[in-house]
Structures are given as C-alpha cells and as structure tokens.
Short mmCIF file of C-alpha atoms and ligand atoms in Angstrom, two decimals:
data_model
loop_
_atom_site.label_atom_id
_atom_site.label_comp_id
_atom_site.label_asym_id
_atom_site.label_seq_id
_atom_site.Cartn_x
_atom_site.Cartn_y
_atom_site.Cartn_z
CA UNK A 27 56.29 127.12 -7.51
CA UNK A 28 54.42 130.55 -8.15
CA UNK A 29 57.24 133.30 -7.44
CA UNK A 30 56.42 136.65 -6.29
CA UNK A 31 57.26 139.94 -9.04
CA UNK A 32 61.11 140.11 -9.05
CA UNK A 33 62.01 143.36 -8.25
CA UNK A 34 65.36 144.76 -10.04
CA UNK A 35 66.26 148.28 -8.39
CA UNK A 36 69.42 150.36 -9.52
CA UNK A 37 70.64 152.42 -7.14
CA UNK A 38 72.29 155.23 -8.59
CA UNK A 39 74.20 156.93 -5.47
CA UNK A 40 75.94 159.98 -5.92
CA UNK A 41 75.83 159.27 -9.72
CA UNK A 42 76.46 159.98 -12.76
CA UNK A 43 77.39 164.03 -12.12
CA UNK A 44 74.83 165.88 -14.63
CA UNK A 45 71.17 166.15 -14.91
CA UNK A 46 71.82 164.98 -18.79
CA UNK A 47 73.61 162.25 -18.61
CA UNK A 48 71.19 161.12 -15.73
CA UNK A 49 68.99 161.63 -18.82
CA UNK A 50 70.39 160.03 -20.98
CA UNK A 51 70.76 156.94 -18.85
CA UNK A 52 67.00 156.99 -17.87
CA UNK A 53 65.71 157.50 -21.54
CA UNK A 54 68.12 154.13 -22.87
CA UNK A 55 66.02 152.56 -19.92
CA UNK A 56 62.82 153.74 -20.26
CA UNK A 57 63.24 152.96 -24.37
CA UNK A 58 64.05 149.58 -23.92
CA UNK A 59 61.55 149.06 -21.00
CA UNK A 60 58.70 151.06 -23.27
CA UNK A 61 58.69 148.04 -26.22
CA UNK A 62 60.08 144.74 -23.98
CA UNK A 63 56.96 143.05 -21.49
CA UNK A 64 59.56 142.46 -18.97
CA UNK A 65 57.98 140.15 -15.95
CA UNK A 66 60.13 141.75 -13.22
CA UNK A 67 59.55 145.31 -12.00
CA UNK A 68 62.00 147.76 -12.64
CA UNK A 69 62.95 151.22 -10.33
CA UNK A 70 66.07 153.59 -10.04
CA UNK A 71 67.11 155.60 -7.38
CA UNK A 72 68.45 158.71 -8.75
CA UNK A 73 69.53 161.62 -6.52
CA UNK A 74 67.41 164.03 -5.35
CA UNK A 75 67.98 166.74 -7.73
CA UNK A 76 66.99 164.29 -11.44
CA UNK A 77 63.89 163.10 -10.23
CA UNK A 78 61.64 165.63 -10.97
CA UNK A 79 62.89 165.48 -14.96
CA UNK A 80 62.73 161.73 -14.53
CA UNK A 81 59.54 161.54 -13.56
CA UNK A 82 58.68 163.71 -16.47
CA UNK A 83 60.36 161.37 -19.19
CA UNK A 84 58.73 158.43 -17.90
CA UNK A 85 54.87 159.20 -18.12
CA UNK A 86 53.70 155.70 -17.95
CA UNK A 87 55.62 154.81 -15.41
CA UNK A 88 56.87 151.41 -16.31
CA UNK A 89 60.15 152.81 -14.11
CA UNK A 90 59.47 152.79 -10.81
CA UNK A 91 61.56 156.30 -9.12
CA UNK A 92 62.66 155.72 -5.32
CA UNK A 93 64.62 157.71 -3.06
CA UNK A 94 67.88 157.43 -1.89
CA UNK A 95 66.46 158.58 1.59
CA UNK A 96 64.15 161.40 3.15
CA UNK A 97 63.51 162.84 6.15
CA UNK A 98 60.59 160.84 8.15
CA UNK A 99 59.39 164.41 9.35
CA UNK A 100 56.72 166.43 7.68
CA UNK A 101 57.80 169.99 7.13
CA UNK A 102 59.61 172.64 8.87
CA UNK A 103 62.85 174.17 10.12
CA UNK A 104 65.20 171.03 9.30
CA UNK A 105 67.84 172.60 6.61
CA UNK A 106 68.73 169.76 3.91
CA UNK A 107 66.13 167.21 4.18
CA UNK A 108 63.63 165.99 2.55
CA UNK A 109 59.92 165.15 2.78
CA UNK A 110 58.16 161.79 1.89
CA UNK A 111 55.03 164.70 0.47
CA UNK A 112 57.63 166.52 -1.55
CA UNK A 113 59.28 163.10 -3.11
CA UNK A 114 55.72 161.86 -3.69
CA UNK A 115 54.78 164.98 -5.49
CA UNK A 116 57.25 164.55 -8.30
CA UNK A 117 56.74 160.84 -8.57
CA UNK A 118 58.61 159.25 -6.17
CA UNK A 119 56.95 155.80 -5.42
CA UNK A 120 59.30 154.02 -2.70
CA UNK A 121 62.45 154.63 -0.55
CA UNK A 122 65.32 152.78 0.11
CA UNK A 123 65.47 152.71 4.12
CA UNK A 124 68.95 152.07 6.24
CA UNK A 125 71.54 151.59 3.71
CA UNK A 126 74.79 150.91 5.21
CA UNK A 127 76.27 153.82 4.04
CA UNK A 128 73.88 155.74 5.45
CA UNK A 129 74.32 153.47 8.60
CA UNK A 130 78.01 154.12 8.29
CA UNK A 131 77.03 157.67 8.34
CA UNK A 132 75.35 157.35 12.08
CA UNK A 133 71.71 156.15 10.96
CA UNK A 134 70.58 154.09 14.06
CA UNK A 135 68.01 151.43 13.84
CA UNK A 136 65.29 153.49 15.65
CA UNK A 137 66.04 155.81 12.96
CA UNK A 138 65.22 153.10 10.26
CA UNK A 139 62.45 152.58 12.27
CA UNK A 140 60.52 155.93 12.13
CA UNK A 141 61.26 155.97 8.07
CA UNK A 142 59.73 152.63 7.52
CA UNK A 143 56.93 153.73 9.48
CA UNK A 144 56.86 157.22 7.73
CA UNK A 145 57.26 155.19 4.13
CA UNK A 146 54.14 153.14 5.02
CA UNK A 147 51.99 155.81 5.96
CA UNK A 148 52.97 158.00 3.16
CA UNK A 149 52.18 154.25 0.52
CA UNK A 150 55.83 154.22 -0.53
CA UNK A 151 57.38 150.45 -1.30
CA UNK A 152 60.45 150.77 1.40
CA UNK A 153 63.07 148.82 0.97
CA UNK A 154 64.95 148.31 3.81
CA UNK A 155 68.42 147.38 3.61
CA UNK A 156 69.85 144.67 6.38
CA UNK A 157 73.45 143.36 6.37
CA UNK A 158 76.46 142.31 8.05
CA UNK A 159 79.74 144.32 8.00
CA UNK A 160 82.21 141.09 8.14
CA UNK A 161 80.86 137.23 8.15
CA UNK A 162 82.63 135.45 11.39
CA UNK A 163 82.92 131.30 11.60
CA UNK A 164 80.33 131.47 14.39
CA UNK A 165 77.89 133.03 12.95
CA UNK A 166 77.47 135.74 15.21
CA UNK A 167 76.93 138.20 12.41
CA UNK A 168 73.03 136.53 12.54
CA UNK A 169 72.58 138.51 15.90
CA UNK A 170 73.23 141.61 14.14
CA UNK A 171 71.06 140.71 11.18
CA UNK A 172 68.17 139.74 13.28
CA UNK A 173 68.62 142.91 15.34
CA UNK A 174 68.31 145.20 12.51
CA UNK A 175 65.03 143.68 11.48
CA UNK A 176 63.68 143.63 15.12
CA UNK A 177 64.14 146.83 15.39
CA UNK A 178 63.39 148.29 12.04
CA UNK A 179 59.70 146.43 12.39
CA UNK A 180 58.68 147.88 15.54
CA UNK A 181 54.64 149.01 15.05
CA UNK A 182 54.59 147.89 11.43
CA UNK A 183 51.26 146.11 11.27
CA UNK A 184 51.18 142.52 9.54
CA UNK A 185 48.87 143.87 6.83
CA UNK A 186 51.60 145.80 5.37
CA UNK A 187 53.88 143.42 5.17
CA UNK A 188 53.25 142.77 1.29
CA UNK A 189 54.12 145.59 0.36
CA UNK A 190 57.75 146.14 1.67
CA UNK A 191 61.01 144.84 0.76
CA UNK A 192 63.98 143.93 2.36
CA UNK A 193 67.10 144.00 1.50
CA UNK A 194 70.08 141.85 2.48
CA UNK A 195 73.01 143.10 1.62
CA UNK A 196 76.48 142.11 3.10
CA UNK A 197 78.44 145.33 3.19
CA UNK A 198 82.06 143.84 2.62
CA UNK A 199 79.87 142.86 -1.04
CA UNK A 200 78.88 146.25 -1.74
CA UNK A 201 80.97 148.06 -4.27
CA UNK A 202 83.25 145.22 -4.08
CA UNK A 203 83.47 142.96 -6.88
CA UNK A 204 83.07 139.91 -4.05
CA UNK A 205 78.91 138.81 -3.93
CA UNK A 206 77.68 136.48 -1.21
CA UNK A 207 78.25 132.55 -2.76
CA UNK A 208 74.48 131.52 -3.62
CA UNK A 209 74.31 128.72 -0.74
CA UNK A 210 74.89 131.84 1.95
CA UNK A 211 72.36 134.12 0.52
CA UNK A 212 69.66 131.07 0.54
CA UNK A 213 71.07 130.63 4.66
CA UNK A 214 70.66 134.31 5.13
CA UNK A 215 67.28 134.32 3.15
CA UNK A 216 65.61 131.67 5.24
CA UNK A 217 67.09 133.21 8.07
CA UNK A 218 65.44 136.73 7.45
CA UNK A 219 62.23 134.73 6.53
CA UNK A 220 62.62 133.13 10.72
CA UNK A 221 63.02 136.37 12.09
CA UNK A 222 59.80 137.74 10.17
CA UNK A 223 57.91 134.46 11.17
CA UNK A 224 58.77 134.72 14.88
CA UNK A 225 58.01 138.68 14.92
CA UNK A 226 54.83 137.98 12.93
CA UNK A 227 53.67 134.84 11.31
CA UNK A 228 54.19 132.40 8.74
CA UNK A 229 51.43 134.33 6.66
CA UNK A 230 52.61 137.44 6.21
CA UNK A 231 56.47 136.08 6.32
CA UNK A 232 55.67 134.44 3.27
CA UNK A 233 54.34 138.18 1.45
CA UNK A 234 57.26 139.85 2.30
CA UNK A 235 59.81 140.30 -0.31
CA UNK A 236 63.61 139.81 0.16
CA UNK A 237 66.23 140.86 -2.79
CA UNK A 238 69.84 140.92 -2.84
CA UNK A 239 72.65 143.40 -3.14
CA UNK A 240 76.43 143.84 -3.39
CA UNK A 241 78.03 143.32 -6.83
CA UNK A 242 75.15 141.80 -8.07
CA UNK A 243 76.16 142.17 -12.48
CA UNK A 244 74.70 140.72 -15.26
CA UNK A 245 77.38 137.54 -14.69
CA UNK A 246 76.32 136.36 -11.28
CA UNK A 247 72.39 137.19 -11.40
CA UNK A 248 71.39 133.97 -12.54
CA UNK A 249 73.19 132.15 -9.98
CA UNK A 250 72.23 134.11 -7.48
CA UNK A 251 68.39 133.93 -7.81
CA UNK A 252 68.65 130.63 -8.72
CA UNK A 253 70.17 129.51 -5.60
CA UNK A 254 69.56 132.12 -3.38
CA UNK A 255 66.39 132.07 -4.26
CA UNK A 256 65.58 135.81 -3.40
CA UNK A 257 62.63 138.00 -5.23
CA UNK A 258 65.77 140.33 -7.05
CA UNK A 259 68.06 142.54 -6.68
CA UNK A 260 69.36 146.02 -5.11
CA UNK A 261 72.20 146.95 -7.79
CA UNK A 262 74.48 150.00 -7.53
CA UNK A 263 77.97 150.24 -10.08
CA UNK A 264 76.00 147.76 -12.44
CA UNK A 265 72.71 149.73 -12.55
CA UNK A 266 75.25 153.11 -14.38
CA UNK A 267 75.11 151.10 -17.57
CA UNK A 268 72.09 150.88 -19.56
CA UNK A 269 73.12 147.52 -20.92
CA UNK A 270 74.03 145.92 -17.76
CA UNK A 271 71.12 146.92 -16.00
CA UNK A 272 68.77 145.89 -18.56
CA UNK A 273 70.21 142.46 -18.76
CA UNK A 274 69.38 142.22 -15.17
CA UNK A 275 65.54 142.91 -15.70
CA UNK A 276 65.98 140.63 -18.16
CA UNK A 277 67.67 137.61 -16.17
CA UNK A 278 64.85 138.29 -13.49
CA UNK A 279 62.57 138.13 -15.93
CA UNK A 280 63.28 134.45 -16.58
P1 LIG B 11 76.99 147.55 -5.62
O1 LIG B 11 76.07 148.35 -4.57
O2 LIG B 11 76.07 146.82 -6.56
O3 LIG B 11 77.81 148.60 -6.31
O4 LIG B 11 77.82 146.59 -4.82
C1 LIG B 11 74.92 147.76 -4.03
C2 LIG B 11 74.26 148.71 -3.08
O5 LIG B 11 74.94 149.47 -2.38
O6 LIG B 11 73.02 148.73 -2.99
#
C-alpha cells in the first residue's frame, strides 16, 4: 500500500542555548539533507530567536522551519507573543499546535482551537499535538483523546484536512526514555483515524496525517512505524544530535 510523505520533525524546545551552536546543528542537517534524496520530509522547530538565521542557511528549503507556538492574533498590544505574519516572514512554514507542555502551562482546547484555525488561514502545516497524561486499564484515557480532537477541529473545513498533522503523543513518553509499545500506537492510531471519520468522513480521514512522539530515537523508529503504522515522527532530545536525527529521516525514508 501507497503511504503518505513521512514526516520527521525535531523539536528543538528550549534548546541548545546559542544562536551558533543552533547553527551548527542546522548546517550538519542541512549538509547531509543538501546531497541525500531522502523520501520523508524533514522540519525543526527551533526557538523563536534562530529562525531568522536558519532560514537564511537553508535557501532551498529542503528543511522545513516550524514554530514552537505563536500567538493566533494579528498584531497589537499583546507583550511577548508572536504573529503567524511575522513567523511567515522569516520562513516559518508550519506550527506545532497544543503541546502538552504548553497544555501543562494552561493552553485550553479552545485555545488549540483558534491556532489551528489561525495556522490554516495563514497556509502553515499545524501539527497538533493530542495525548494522554497516564494510560488507565479502562481505557478511559480515549475520552480525553477524542476530546482534544473534537475540540481542536471545531470550523476546520474537510478540504483542509490534507494538509494538517496530528500528533499523538502520550505525555508520560515524552522526555522519558519509555515510547508507547507499537501494538498501542496502531490502537491509538485507528482510534484518532474514528474520531476524524465520525467528525468528518472516511475521505478526508484517510488525508490526514498522524505521527508519533515521546522518545521516539533512532533504536525504536523502525518498530514503531512499522507497527504503529503512523506517517512519522514528532522527536525532541533525539532531534539535538545531528546523527540521531538524520538516522531518523533516514529510517522513514525506508
Ligand atoms: P521527546 O519529546 O522525544 O524528548 O520525548 C517529544 C516531544 O515533546 O515532542
């Protein structure tokens, strides 16, 4: 069967602490990504403040730049944040929408809402992150999952569907050396897949792309899409090292 274009996205978080050694990180990527034909699609998520010089060492553009967030207003009197106009105008091509440490930080799901909504009118790829805290016998944690995504896809026409990503990523797996076993991202997969079906239809369920995260490394990759069967990956500790991240791409590319 035909897959869709893996998607392999490092998110870089508060990290590393200069603007060089964001460049030199960038420039081992963009090196290796200049001379190899990988199949997947590659992006970082830098902070704020690199993306600008990013954007400048990467004319072609075979690195995709997203944001770790923004502000889904337009301009004005709102001291720290950050328009989708501004990101766009130094490159920026997606965002990643409702990560759970921004969730942990207060972001509600109306508030995921109005970013997805701002991402798609702006032509960003959002990724938007979905995810349960703790995994219970019962399965309750499905309610939670399925709430996030109701409530994140309020307005979004069908037609735009293709072009946004989401997510799943358990948070007890982020940052923790402990991934999702392969069999419960696949459950957790299909499930996401239901929810989209019964909020829209099978047709544009079936566009929609869903990647992984938490402690995804180049050692359980394989596995993971294999058996999970999702379109890539949302990678954070891994996606610091050149070497680790590029095996990645590479694993997707397979
Ligand atoms: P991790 O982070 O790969 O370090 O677990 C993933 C994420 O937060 O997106």
């Amino acid at each position: 069967m035909k897959h869709k274009t893996r998607l392999v996205i490092g998110n870089w978080k508060m990290n590393p602490a200069t603007l060089p050694e964001a460049k030199r990180l960038f420039l081992k990527l963009r090196d290796k990504v200049r001379v190899t034909r990988y199949k997947s699609e590659a992006m970082v998520a830098p902070p704020f403040p690199f993306i600008a010089e990013l954007n400048r060492l990467s004319p072609q553009g075979r690195i995709g730049l997203v944001a770790q967030h923004m502000s889904a207003l337009s301009l004005g009197a709102k001291t720290g944040e950050v328009s989708a106009a501004m990101l766009k105008s130094i490159g920026v091509e997606g965002v990643i929408i409702g990560h759970s440490e921004r969730r942990a930080d207060g972001m509600t799901d109306e508030a995921v809402n109005a970013l997805l909504l701002t991402a798609l009118k702006a032509k960003f790829l959002p990724i938007v992150c979905v995810g349960e805290t703790a995994r219970d016998q019962s399965g309750d944690f499905y309610d939670l999952i399925e709430r996030q995504i109701r409530r994140a896809f309020v307005g979004v026409p069908k037609s735009k569907l293709a072009g946004i990503v989401i997510a799943y990523e358990p948070v007890w797996a982020i940052g923790s050396g402990a991934t999702a076993g392969p069999e419960d991202i696949l459950e957790t997969k299909l499930f996401i897949q239901k929810v989209i079906v019964q909020h829209f239809d099978r047709a544009a369920a079936g566009k929609i792309r869903i990647i992984y995260g938490g402690s995804v490394n180049a050692r359980n990759a394989e596995a993971i899409l294999a058996q999970g069967q999702v379109d890539g990956f949302l990678v954070g500790g891994a996606s610091l090292r050149a070497d680790e991240f590029l095996a990645l791409l590479k694993i997707a590319s397979e």
